[in-house]
Amino acid sequence: VEGCRRANMGFIAMKALSGGLITNSRAAYAHAAQFGNVLPIWGVQREKELDEFLSYITEPPSMTEEIRRTIEEDRKQLCGSFCRGCGYCMPCPAGIEINNCARMSLLLRRSPSAGWLTEEAQGKMKKIENCLHCGSCKSKCPYGLDTPALLARNLEDYNNILAGKNQYIKGVRAVRHSPEKGMAILRITSLVSENLHRTHCRLPLRRLPGYPGNFPAGRRLFHILKENRGWKGHPHPQRRGL
């Protein structure tokens, strides 16, 4: 960026939101705005996201202490060997969808995870086991990542999360009959997915119980189910006062 500035050249910043892994658009915009010669390319999937960026033209976000803290937290989680999903490594001779599989751990934690836990997604992740270790993806990566090793780590984490998902569903079912036993199961669950929770439990909780540091939500679920023993779910739980 600095070299282009000295040469009076513009700089196009691709993957300004890291393929969706950076979720705070205001922070990303404020950071990019610090560099006068940088033109970021924003990925837009929904109309509301387009509206966000259009609003920044007239009311650009400024760098604040809160935004700096957000950027530092994102940097801690995303710096180093993480895949941006650019797809330059594709196609894979083993049929692995590298641009998603190599960053699955982050996708599960920084986006709604239900879509990444379907049978189709599990099948795509399982293809990592067929990796030829040919090094083709590694040689093409513009970020210099050890892609085969990154795929292996993501597969291991994914399998652990699937085990946690099964434990979570088991805990939700168990808590209706034995709150103490059910909550003990839920506390060891590390998977966080609002969509998954709504699919299997239909309770309007912001977060899942069992997530470290979020046991108040777990206690809330405990009391709701304890007071509604045998409750099988309701398509409109809000109308039931839950």
JSON list of N, CA, C and O in Angstrom, two decimals, residues 142-197:
[
{"chain": "A", "resi": 142, "resn": "PRO", "atom": "N", "xyz": [-2.07, -17.56, -2.85]},
{"chain": "A", "resi": 142, "resn": "PRO", "atom": "CA", "xyz": [-1.40, -16.25, -2.84]},
{"chain": "A", "resi": 142, "resn": "PRO", "atom": "C", "xyz": [-0.99, -15.81, -1.44]},
{"chain": "A", "resi": 142, "resn": "PRO", "atom": "O", "xyz": [-0.23, -14.85, -1.30]},
{"chain": "A", "resi": 143, "resn": "TYR", "atom": "N", "xyz": [-1.48, -16.50, -0.41]},
{"chain": "A", "resi": 143, "resn": "TYR", "atom": "CA", "xyz": [-1.15, -16.15, 0.97]},
{"chain": "A", "resi": 143, "resn": "TYR", "atom": "C", "xyz": [-0.08, -17.07, 1.56]},
{"chain": "A", "resi": 143, "resn": "TYR", "atom": "O", "xyz": [0.26, -16.95, 2.74]},
{"chain": "A", "resi": 144, "resn": "GLY", "atom": "N", "xyz": [0.42, -18.00, 0.74]},
{"chain": "A", "resi": 144, "resn": "GLY", "atom": "CA", "xyz": [1.48, -18.88, 1.20]},
{"chain": "A", "resi": 144, "resn": "GLY", "atom": "C", "xyz": [1.07, -19.87, 2.26]},
{"chain": "A", "resi": 144, "resn": "GLY", "atom": "O", "xyz": [1.89, -20.28, 3.08]},
{"chain": "A", "resi": 145, "resn": "LEU", "atom": "N", "xyz": [-0.20, -20.29, 2.26]},
{"chain": "A", "resi": 145, "resn": "LEU", "atom": "CA", "xyz": [-0.69, -21.20, 3.28]},
{"chain": "A", "resi": 145, "resn": "LEU", "atom": "C", "xyz": [-0.28, -22.64, 2.97]},
{"chain": "A", "resi": 145, "resn": "LEU", "atom": "O", "xyz": [-0.17, -23.04, 1.81]},
{"chain": "A", "resi": 146, "resn": "ASP", "atom": "N", "xyz": [-0.09, -23.40, 4.05]},
{"chain": "A", "resi": 146, "resn": "ASP", "atom": "CA", "xyz": [0.11, -24.84, 3.90]},
{"chain": "A", "resi": 146, "resn": "ASP", "atom": "C", "xyz": [-1.28, -25.46, 3.85]},
{"chain": "A", "resi": 146, "resn": "ASP", "atom": "O", "xyz": [-1.81, -25.95, 4.85]},
{"chain": "A", "resi": 147, "resn": "THR", "atom": "N", "xyz": [-1.87, -25.44, 2.67]},
{"chain": "A", "resi": 147, "resn": "THR", "atom": "CA", "xyz": [-3.29, -25.80, 2.52]},
{"chain": "A", "resi": 147, "resn": "THR", "atom": "C", "xyz": [-3.61, -27.23, 2.96]},
{"chain": "A", "resi": 147, "resn": "THR", "atom": "O", "xyz": [-4.61, -27.44, 3.64]},
{"chain": "A", "resi": 148, "resn": "PRO", "atom": "N", "xyz": [-2.82, -28.24, 2.59]},
{"chain": "A", "resi": 148, "resn": "PRO", "atom": "CA", "xyz": [-3.15, -29.60, 3.05]},
{"chain": "A", "resi": 148, "resn": "PRO", "atom": "C", "xyz": [-3.20, -29.71, 4.57]},
{"chain": "A", "resi": 148, "resn": "PRO", "atom": "O", "xyz": [-4.09, -30.36, 5.12]},
{"chain": "A", "resi": 149, "resn": "ALA", "atom": "N", "xyz": [-2.25, -29.08, 5.25]},
{"chain": "A", "resi": 149, "resn": "ALA", "atom": "CA", "xyz": [-2.25, -29.12, 6.72]},
{"chain": "A", "resi": 149, "resn": "ALA", "atom": "C", "xyz": [-3.46, -28.36, 7.27]},
{"chain": "A", "resi": 149, "resn": "ALA", "atom": "O", "xyz": [-4.07, -28.78, 8.27]},
{"chain": "A", "resi": 150, "resn": "LEU", "atom": "N", "xyz": [-3.81, -27.26, 6.63]},
{"chain": "A", "resi": 150, "resn": "LEU", "atom": "CA", "xyz": [-4.96, -26.47, 7.06]},
{"chain": "A", "resi": 150, "resn": "LEU", "atom": "C", "xyz": [-6.25, -27.27, 6.88]},
{"chain": "A", "resi": 150, "resn": "LEU", "atom": "O", "xyz": [-7.14, -27.23, 7.75]},
{"chain": "A", "resi": 151, "resn": "LEU", "atom": "N", "xyz": [-6.36, -27.98, 5.79]},
{"chain": "A", "resi": 151, "resn": "LEU", "atom": "CA", "xyz": [-7.54, -28.84, 5.57]},
{"chain": "A", "resi": 151, "resn": "LEU", "atom": "C", "xyz": [-7.65, -29.91, 6.65]},
{"chain": "A", "resi": 151, "resn": "LEU", "atom": "O", "xyz": [-8.74, -30.17, 7.17]},
{"chain": "A", "resi": 152, "resn": "ALA", "atom": "N", "xyz": [-6.53, -30.52, 6.99]},
{"chain": "A", "resi": 152, "resn": "ALA", "atom": "CA", "xyz": [-6.54, -31.58, 8.00]},
{"chain": "A", "resi": 152, "resn": "ALA", "atom": "C", "xyz": [-6.98, -31.03, 9.36]},
{"chain": "A", "resi": 152, "resn": "ALA", "atom": "O", "xyz": [-7.77, -31.67, 10.07]},
{"chain": "A", "resi": 153, "resn": "ARG", "atom": "N", "xyz": [-6.51, -29.85, 9.72]},
{"chain": "A", "resi": 153, "resn": "ARG", "atom": "CA", "xyz": [-6.90, -29.25, 11.01]},
{"chain": "A", "resi": 153, "resn": "ARG", "atom": "C", "xyz": [-8.40, -28.91, 11.02]},
{"chain": "A", "resi": 153, "resn": "ARG", "atom": "O", "xyz": [-9.07, -29.11, 12.04]},
{"chain": "A", "resi": 154, "resn": "ASN", "atom": "N", "xyz": [-8.88, -28.41, 9.91]},
{"chain": "A", "resi": 154, "resn": "ASN", "atom": "CA", "xyz": [-10.30, -28.06, 9.84]},
{"chain": "A", "resi": 154, "resn": "ASN", "atom": "C", "xyz": [-11.19, -29.30, 9.89]},
{"chain": "A", "resi": 154, "resn": "ASN", "atom": "O", "xyz": [-12.26, -29.27, 10.49]},
{"chain": "A", "resi": 155, "resn": "LEU", "atom": "N", "xyz": [-10.74, -30.38, 9.28]},
{"chain": "A", "resi": 155, "resn": "LEU", "atom": "CA", "xyz": [-11.52, -31.62, 9.34]},
{"chain": "A", "resi": 155, "resn": "LEU", "atom": "C", "xyz": [-11.58, -32.16, 10.76]},
{"chain": "A", "resi": 155, "resn": "LEU", "atom": "O", "xyz": [-12.64, -32.59, 11.23]},
{"chain": "A", "resi": 156, "resn": "GLU", "atom": "N", "xyz": [-10.45, -32.13, 11.46]},
{"chain": "A", "resi": 156, "resn": "GLU", "atom": "CA", "xyz": [-10.43, -32.60, 12.84]},
{"chain": "A", "resi": 156, "resn": "GLU", "atom": "C", "xyz": [-11.38, -31.78, 13.71]},
{"chain": "A", "resi": 156, "resn": "GLU", "atom": "O", "xyz": [-12.17, -32.32, 14.49]},
{"chain": "A", "resi": 157, "resn": "ASP", "atom": "N", "xyz": [-11.34, -30.47, 13.56]},
{"chain": "A", "resi": 157, "resn": "ASP", "atom": "CA", "xyz": [-12.22, -29.60, 14.32]},
{"chain": "A", "resi": 157, "resn": "ASP", "atom": "C", "xyz": [-13.68, -29.84, 13.95]},
{"chain": "A", "resi": 157, "resn": "ASP", "atom": "O", "xyz": [-14.56, -29.86, 14.82]},
{"chain": "A", "resi": 158, "resn": "TYR", "atom": "N", "xyz": [-13.94, -30.03, 12.68]},
{"chain": "A", "resi": 158, "resn": "TYR", "atom": "CA", "xyz": [-15.31, -30.26, 12.20]},
{"chain": "A", "resi": 158, "resn": "TYR", "atom": "C", "xyz": [-15.88, -31.53, 12.81]},
{"chain": "A", "resi": 158, "resn": "TYR", "atom": "O", "xyz": [-17.03, -31.55, 13.28]},
{"chain": "A", "resi": 159, "resn": "ASN", "atom": "N", "xyz": [-15.10, -32.60, 12.84]},
{"chain": "A", "resi": 159, "resn": "ASN", "atom": "CA", "xyz": [-15.56, -33.85, 13.43]},
{"chain": "A", "resi": 159, "resn": "ASN", "atom": "C", "xyz": [-15.84, -33.69, 14.92]},
{"chain": "A", "resi": 159, "resn": "ASN", "atom": "O", "xyz": [-16.80, -34.26, 15.45]},
{"chain": "A", "resi": 160, "resn": "ASN", "atom": "N", "xyz": [-15.01, -32.91, 15.60]},
{"chain": "A", "resi": 160, "resn": "ASN", "atom": "CA", "xyz": [-15.25, -32.65, 17.02]},
{"chain": "A", "resi": 160, "resn": "ASN", "atom": "C", "xyz": [-16.54, -31.87, 17.22]},
{"chain": "A", "resi": 160, "resn": "ASN", "atom": "O", "xyz": [-17.29, -32.11, 18.18]},
{"chain": "A", "resi": 161, "resn": "ILE", "atom": "N", "xyz": [-16.81, -30.92, 16.32]},
{"chain": "A", "resi": 161, "resn": "ILE", "atom": "CA", "xyz": [-18.03, -30.13, 16.42]},
{"chain": "A", "resi": 161, "resn": "ILE", "atom": "C", "xyz": [-19.26, -30.98, 16.15]},
{"chain": "A", "resi": 161, "resn": "ILE", "atom": "O", "xyz": [-20.29, -30.84, 16.82]},
{"chain": "A", "resi": 162, "resn": "LEU", "atom": "N", "xyz": [-19.17, -31.89, 15.18]},
{"chain": "A", "resi": 162, "resn": "LEU", "atom": "CA", "xyz": [-20.29, -32.79, 14.92]},
{"chain": "A", "resi": 162, "resn": "LEU", "atom": "C", "xyz": [-20.60, -33.63, 16.15]},
{"chain": "A", "resi": 162, "resn": "LEU", "atom": "O", "xyz": [-21.76, -33.86, 16.48]},
{"chain": "A", "resi": 163, "resn": "ALA", "atom": "N", "xyz": [-19.56, -34.08, 16.84]},
{"chain": "A", "resi": 163, "resn": "ALA", "atom": "CA", "xyz": [-19.78, -34.83, 18.07]},
{"chain": "A", "resi": 163, "resn": "ALA", "atom": "C", "xyz": [-20.45, -33.95, 19.11]},
{"chain": "A", "resi": 163, "resn": "ALA", "atom": "O", "xyz": [-21.35, -34.39, 19.85]},
{"chain": "A", "resi": 164, "resn": "GLY", "atom": "N", "xyz": [-20.06, -32.67, 19.16]},
{"chain": "A", "resi": 164, "resn": "GLY", "atom": "CA", "xyz": [-20.69, -31.74, 20.09]},
{"chain": "A", "resi": 164, "resn": "GLY", "atom": "C", "xyz": [-22.13, -31.48, 19.73]},
{"chain": "A", "resi": 164, "resn": "GLY", "atom": "O", "xyz": [-22.99, -31.33, 20.60]},
{"chain": "A", "resi": 165, "resn": "LYS", "atom": "N", "xyz": [-22.44, -31.40, 18.43]},
{"chain": "A", "resi": 165, "resn": "LYS", "atom": "CA", "xyz": [-23.82, -31.20, 17.98]},
{"chain": "A", "resi": 165, "resn": "LYS", "atom": "C", "xyz": [-24.70, -32.33, 18.48]},
{"chain": "A", "resi": 165, "resn": "LYS", "atom": "O", "xyz": [-25.79, -32.11, 19.01]},
{"chain": "A", "resi": 166, "resn": "ASN", "atom": "N", "xyz": [-24.23, -33.56, 18.32]},
{"chain": "A", "resi": 166, "resn": "ASN", "atom": "CA", "xyz": [-25.02, -34.70, 18.78]},
{"chain": "A", "resi": 166, "resn": "ASN", "atom": "C", "xyz": [-25.22, -34.67, 20.29]},
{"chain": "A", "resi": 166, "resn": "ASN", "atom": "O", "xyz": [-26.28, -35.01, 20.80]},
{"chain": "A", "resi": 167, "resn": "GLN", "atom": "N", "xyz": [-24.17, -34.25, 21.00]},
{"chain": "A", "resi": 167, "resn": "GLN", "atom": "CA", "xyz": [-24.29, -34.13, 22.45]},
{"chain": "A", "resi": 167, "resn": "GLN", "atom": "C", "xyz": [-25.29, -33.04, 22.82]},
{"chain": "A", "resi": 167, "resn": "GLN", "atom": "O", "xyz": [-26.04, -33.17, 23.78]},
{"chain": "A", "resi": 168, "resn": "TYR", "atom": "N", "xyz": [-25.30, -31.95, 22.05]},
{"chain": "A", "resi": 168, "resn": "TYR", "atom": "CA", "xyz": [-26.22, -30.85, 22.35]},
{"chain": "A", "resi": 168, "resn": "TYR", "atom": "C", "xyz": [-27.67, -31.30, 22.21]},
{"chain": "A", "resi": 168, "resn": "TYR", "atom": "O", "xyz": [-28.51, -31.06, 23.08]},
{"chain": "A", "resi": 169, "resn": "ILE", "atom": "N", "xyz": [-27.98, -31.99, 21.10]},
{"chain": "A", "resi": 169, "resn": "ILE", "atom": "CA", "xyz": [-29.35, -32.46, 20.89]},
{"chain": "A", "resi": 169, "resn": "ILE", "atom": "C", "xyz": [-29.72, -33.45, 21.98]},
{"chain": "A", "resi": 169, "resn": "ILE", "atom": "O", "xyz": [-30.84, -33.42, 22.50]},
{"chain": "A", "resi": 170, "resn": "LYS", "atom": "N", "xyz": [-28.77, -34.30, 22.35]},
{"chain": "A", "resi": 170, "resn": "LYS", "atom": "CA", "xyz": [-29.01, -35.26, 23.42]},
{"chain": "A", "resi": 170, "resn": "LYS", "atom": "C", "xyz": [-29.31, -34.54, 24.73]},
{"chain": "A", "resi": 170, "resn": "LYS", "atom": "O", "xyz": [-30.21, -34.92, 25.49]},
{"chain": "A", "resi": 171, "resn": "GLY", "atom": "N", "xyz": [-28.57, -33.44, 24.99]},
{"chain": "A", "resi": 171, "resn": "GLY", "atom": "CA", "xyz": [-28.78, -32.69, 26.21]},
{"chain": "A", "resi": 171, "resn": "GLY", "atom": "C", "xyz": [-30.12, -32.00, 26.25]},
{"chain": "A", "resi": 171, "resn": "GLY", "atom": "O", "xyz": [-30.80, -31.96, 27.29]},
{"chain": "A", "resi": 172, "resn": "VAL", "atom": "N", "xyz": [-30.55, -31.42, 25.11]},
{"chain": "A", "resi": 172, "resn": "VAL", "atom": "CA", "xyz": [-31.85, -30.74, 25.05]},
{"chain": "A", "resi": 172, "resn": "VAL", "atom": "C", "xyz": [-32.97, -31.72, 25.35]},
{"chain": "A", "resi": 172, "resn": "VAL", "atom": "O", "xyz": [-33.93, -31.41, 26.06]},
{"chain": "A", "resi": 173, "resn": "ARG", "atom": "N", "xyz": [-32.84, -32.92, 24.80]},
{"chain": "A", "resi": 173, "resn": "ARG", "atom": "CA", "xyz": [-33.88, -33.94, 25.04]},
{"chain": "A", "resi": 173, "resn": "ARG", "atom": "C", "xyz": [-33.84, -34.43, 26.48]},
{"chain": "A", "resi": 173, "resn": "ARG", "atom": "O", "xyz": [-34.88, -34.64, 27.11]},
{"chain": "A", "resi": 174, "resn": "ALA", "atom": "N", "xyz": [-32.64, -34.59, 27.01]},
{"chain": "A", "resi": 174, "resn": "ALA", "atom": "CA", "xyz": [-32.51, -35.13, 28.36]},
{"chain": "A", "resi": 174, "resn": "ALA", "atom": "C", "xyz": [-33.00, -34.16, 29.42]},
{"chain": "A", "resi": 174, "resn": "ALA", "atom": "O", "xyz": [-33.53, -34.56, 30.45]},
{"chain": "A", "resi": 175, "resn": "VAL", "atom": "N", "xyz": [-32.84, -32.85, 29.17]},
{"chain": "A", "resi": 175, "resn": "VAL", "atom": "CA", "xyz": [-33.16, -31.87, 30.19]},
{"chain": "A", "resi": 175, "resn": "VAL", "atom": "C", "xyz": [-34.65, -31.83, 30.51]},
{"chain": "A", "resi": 175, "resn": "VAL", "atom": "O", "xyz": [-35.08, -31.42, 31.59]},
{"chain": "A", "resi": 176, "resn": "ARG", "atom": "N", "xyz": [-35.48, -32.29, 29.56]},
{"chain": "A", "resi": 176, "resn": "ARG", "atom": "CA", "xyz": [-36.93, -32.31, 29.80]},
{"chain": "A", "resi": 176, "resn": "ARG", "atom": "C", "xyz": [-37.30, -33.35, 30.85]},
{"chain": "A", "resi": 176, "resn": "ARG", "atom": "O", "xyz": [-38.28, -33.20, 31.56]},
{"chain": "A", "resi": 177, "resn": "HIS", "atom": "N", "xyz": [-36.51, -34.41, 30.93]},
{"chain": "A", "resi": 177, "resn": "HIS", "atom": "CA", "xyz": [-36.81, -35.49, 31.86]},
{"chain": "A", "resi": 177, "resn": "HIS", "atom": "C", "xyz": [-35.97, -35.42, 33.12]},
{"chain": "A", "resi": 177, "resn": "HIS", "atom": "O", "xyz": [-36.42, -35.77, 34.20]},
{"chain": "A", "resi": 178, "resn": "SER", "atom": "N", "xyz": [-34.74, -34.96, 32.96]},
{"chain": "A", "resi": 178, "resn": "SER", "atom": "CA", "xyz": [-33.84, -34.81, 34.11]},
{"chain": "A", "resi": 178, "resn": "SER", "atom": "C", "xyz": [-33.03, -33.55, 33.92]},
{"chain": "A", "resi": 178, "resn": "SER", "atom": "O", "xyz": [-31.97, -33.58, 33.28]},
{"chain": "A", "resi": 179, "resn": "PRO", "atom": "N", "xyz": [-33.52, -32.40, 34.42]},
{"chain": "A", "resi": 179, "resn": "PRO", "atom": "CA", "xyz": [-32.83, -31.12, 34.20]},
{"chain": "A", "resi": 179, "resn": "PRO", "atom": "C", "xyz": [-31.36, -31.16, 34.59]},
{"chain": "A", "resi": 179, "resn": "PRO", "atom": "O", "xyz": [-30.51, -30.63, 33.87]},
{"chain": "A", "resi": 180, "resn": "GLU", "atom": "N", "xyz": [-31.04, -31.79, 35.72]},
{"chain": "A", "resi": 180, "resn": "GLU", "atom": "CA", "xyz": [-29.65, -31.81, 36.16]},
{"chain": "A", "resi": 180, "resn": "GLU", "atom": "C", "xyz": [-28.76, -32.58, 35.17]},
{"chain": "A", "resi": 180, "resn": "GLU", "atom": "O", "xyz": [-27.70, -32.12, 34.78]},
{"chain": "A", "resi": 181, "resn": "LYS", "atom": "N", "xyz": [-29.23, -33.74, 34.74]},
{"chain": "A", "resi": 181, "resn": "LYS", "atom": "CA", "xyz": [-28.46, -34.55, 33.80]},
{"chain": "A", "resi": 181, "resn": "LYS", "atom": "C", "xyz": [-28.34, -33.84, 32.46]},
{"chain": "A", "resi": 181, "resn": "LYS", "atom": "O", "xyz": [-27.27, -33.80, 31.85]},
{"chain": "A", "resi": 182, "resn": "GLY", "atom": "N", "xyz": [-29.45, -33.25, 32.00]},
{"chain": "A", "resi": 182, "resn": "GLY", "atom": "CA", "xyz": [-29.44, -32.57, 30.72]},
{"chain": "A", "resi": 182, "resn": "GLY", "atom": "C", "xyz": [-28.49, -31.39, 30.69]},
{"chain": "A", "resi": 182, "resn": "GLY", "atom": "O", "xyz": [-27.73, -31.20, 29.74]},
{"chain": "A", "resi": 183, "resn": "MET", "atom": "N", "xyz": [-28.51, -30.59, 31.75]},
{"chain": "A", "resi": 183, "resn": "MET", "atom": "CA", "xyz": [-27.64, -29.42, 31.79]},
{"chain": "A", "resi": 183, "resn": "MET", "atom": "C", "xyz": [-26.18, -29.83, 31.89]},
{"chain": "A", "resi": 183, "resn": "MET", "atom": "O", "xyz": [-25.30, -29.14, 31.40]},
{"chain": "A", "resi": 184, "resn": "ALA", "atom": "N", "xyz": [-25.90, -30.96, 32.52]},
{"chain": "A", "resi": 184, "resn": "ALA", "atom": "CA", "xyz": [-24.52, -31.44, 32.59]},
{"chain": "A", "resi": 184, "resn": "ALA", "atom": "C", "xyz": [-24.01, -31.77, 31.19]},
{"chain": "A", "resi": 184, "resn": "ALA", "atom": "O", "xyz": [-22.85, -31.50, 30.86]},
{"chain": "A", "resi": 185, "resn": "ILE", "atom": "N", "xyz": [-24.89, -32.32, 30.36]},
{"chain": "A", "resi": 185, "resn": "ILE", "atom": "CA", "xyz": [-24.52, -32.62, 28.98]},
{"chain": "A", "resi": 185, "resn": "ILE", "atom": "C", "xyz": [-24.31, -31.33, 28.20]},
{"chain": "A", "resi": 185, "resn": "ILE", "atom": "O", "xyz": [-23.34, -31.17, 27.45]},
{"chain": "A", "resi": 186, "resn": "LEU", "atom": "N", "xyz": [-25.23, -30.38, 28.39]},
{"chain": "A", "resi": 186, "resn": "LEU", "atom": "CA", "xyz": [-25.17, -29.13, 27.64]},
{"chain": "A", "resi": 186, "resn": "LEU", "atom": "C", "xyz": [-23.92, -28.32, 27.97]},
{"chain": "A", "resi": 186, "resn": "LEU", "atom": "O", "xyz": [-23.38, -27.62, 27.11]},
{"chain": "A", "resi": 187, "resn": "ARG", "atom": "N", "xyz": [-23.45, -28.42, 29.19]},
{"chain": "A", "resi": 187, "resn": "ARG", "atom": "CA", "xyz": [-22.30, -27.61, 29.60]},
{"chain": "A", "resi": 187, "resn": "ARG", "atom": "C", "xyz": [-21.01, -28.05, 28.90]},
{"chain": "A", "resi": 187, "resn": "ARG", "atom": "O", "xyz": [-20.06, -27.29, 28.85]},
{"chain": "A", "resi": 188, "resn": "ILE", "atom": "N", "xyz": [-20.96, -29.26, 28.40]},
{"chain": "A", "resi": 188, "resn": "ILE", "atom": "CA", "xyz": [-19.74, -29.70, 27.73]},
{"chain": "A", "resi": 188, "resn": "ILE", "atom": "C", "xyz": [-19.83, -29.51, 26.22]},
{"chain": "A", "resi": 188, "resn": "ILE", "atom": "O", "xyz": [-18.93, -29.88, 25.49]},
{"chain": "A", "resi": 189, "resn": "THR", "atom": "N", "xyz": [-20.93, -28.93, 25.78]},
{"chain": "A", "resi": 189, "resn": "THR", "atom": "CA", "xyz": [-21.11, -28.70, 24.35]},
{"chain": "A", "resi": 189, "resn": "THR", "atom": "C", "xyz": [-20.48, -27.38, 23.95]},
{"chain": "A", "resi": 189, "resn": "THR", "atom": "O", "xyz": [-20.75, -26.35, 24.54]},
{"chain": "A", "resi": 190, "resn": "SER", "atom": "N", "xyz": [-19.67, -27.40, 22.91]},
{"chain": "A", "resi": 190, "resn": "SER", "atom": "CA", "xyz": [-18.97, -26.18, 22.50]},
{"chain": "A", "resi": 190, "resn": "SER", "atom": "C", "xyz": [-19.55, -25.56, 21.25]},
{"chain": "A", "resi": 190, "resn": "SER", "atom": "O", "xyz": [-19.14, -24.49, 20.83]},
{"chain": "A", "resi": 191, "resn": "LEU", "atom": "N", "xyz": [-20.51, -26.23, 20.59]},
{"chain": "A", "resi": 191, "resn": "LEU", "atom": "CA", "xyz": [-21.07, -25.72, 19.35]},
{"chain": "A", "resi": 191, "resn": "LEU", "atom": "C", "xyz": [-22.01, -24.56, 19.61]},
{"chain": "A", "resi": 191, "resn": "LEU", "atom": "O", "xyz": [-22.87, -24.63, 20.47]},
{"chain": "A", "resi": 192, "resn": "VAL", "atom": "N", "xyz": [-21.84, -23.48, 18.88]},
{"chain": "A", "resi": 192, "resn": "VAL", "atom": "CA", "xyz": [-22.70, -22.30, 19.02]},
{"chain": "A", "resi": 192, "resn": "VAL", "atom": "C", "xyz": [-23.42, -22.07, 17.70]},
{"chain": "A", "resi": 192, "resn": "VAL", "atom": "O", "xyz": [-22.80, -21.76, 16.71]},
{"chain": "A", "resi": 193, "resn": "SER", "atom": "N", "xyz": [-24.72, -22.21, 17.69]},
{"chain": "A", "resi": 193, "resn": "SER", "atom": "CA", "xyz": [-25.48, -21.99, 16.47]},
{"chain": "A", "resi": 193, "resn": "SER", "atom": "C", "xyz": [-26.92, -21.68, 16.81]},
{"chain": "A", "resi": 193, "resn": "SER", "atom": "O", "xyz": [-27.67, -22.53, 17.24]},
{"chain": "A", "resi": 194, "resn": "GLU", "atom": "N", "xyz": [-27.31, -20.43, 16.63]},
{"chain": "A", "resi": 194, "resn": "GLU", "atom": "CA", "xyz": [-28.69, -20.04, 16.90]},
{"chain": "A", "resi": 194, "resn": "GLU", "atom": "C", "xyz": [-29.64, -20.80, 15.98]},
{"chain": "A", "resi": 194, "resn": "GLU", "atom": "O", "xyz": [-30.70, -21.24, 16.40]},
{"chain": "A", "resi": 195, "resn": "ASN", "atom": "N", "xyz": [-29.26, -20.97, 14.72]},
{"chain": "A", "resi": 195, "resn": "ASN", "atom": "CA", "xyz": [-30.14, -21.67, 13.79]},
{"chain": "A", "resi": 195, "resn": "ASN", "atom": "C", "xyz": [-30.32, -23.12, 14.18]},
{"chain": "A", "resi": 195, "resn": "ASN", "atom": "O", "xyz": [-31.41, -23.67, 14.12]},
{"chain": "A", "resi": 196, "resn": "LEU", "atom": "N", "xyz": [-29.22, -23.78, 14.55]},
{"chain": "A", "resi": 196, "resn": "LEU", "atom": "CA", "xyz": [-29.30, -25.17, 14.97]},
{"chain": "A", "resi": 196, "resn": "LEU", "atom": "C", "xyz": [-30.19, -25.30, 16.18]},
{"chain": "A", "resi": 196, "resn": "LEU", "atom": "O", "xyz": [-31.01, -26.19, 16.29]},
{"chain": "A", "resi": 197, "resn": "HIS", "atom": "N", "xyz": [-30.06, -24.35, 17.12]},
{"chain": "A", "resi": 197, "resn": "HIS", "atom": "CA", "xyz": [-30.86, -24.39, 18.33]},
{"chain": "A", "resi": 197, "resn": "HIS", "atom": "C", "xyz": [-32.34, -24.26, 18.00]},
{"chain": "A", "resi": 197, "resn": "HIS", "atom": "O", "xyz": [-33.17, -25.02, 18.49]}
]
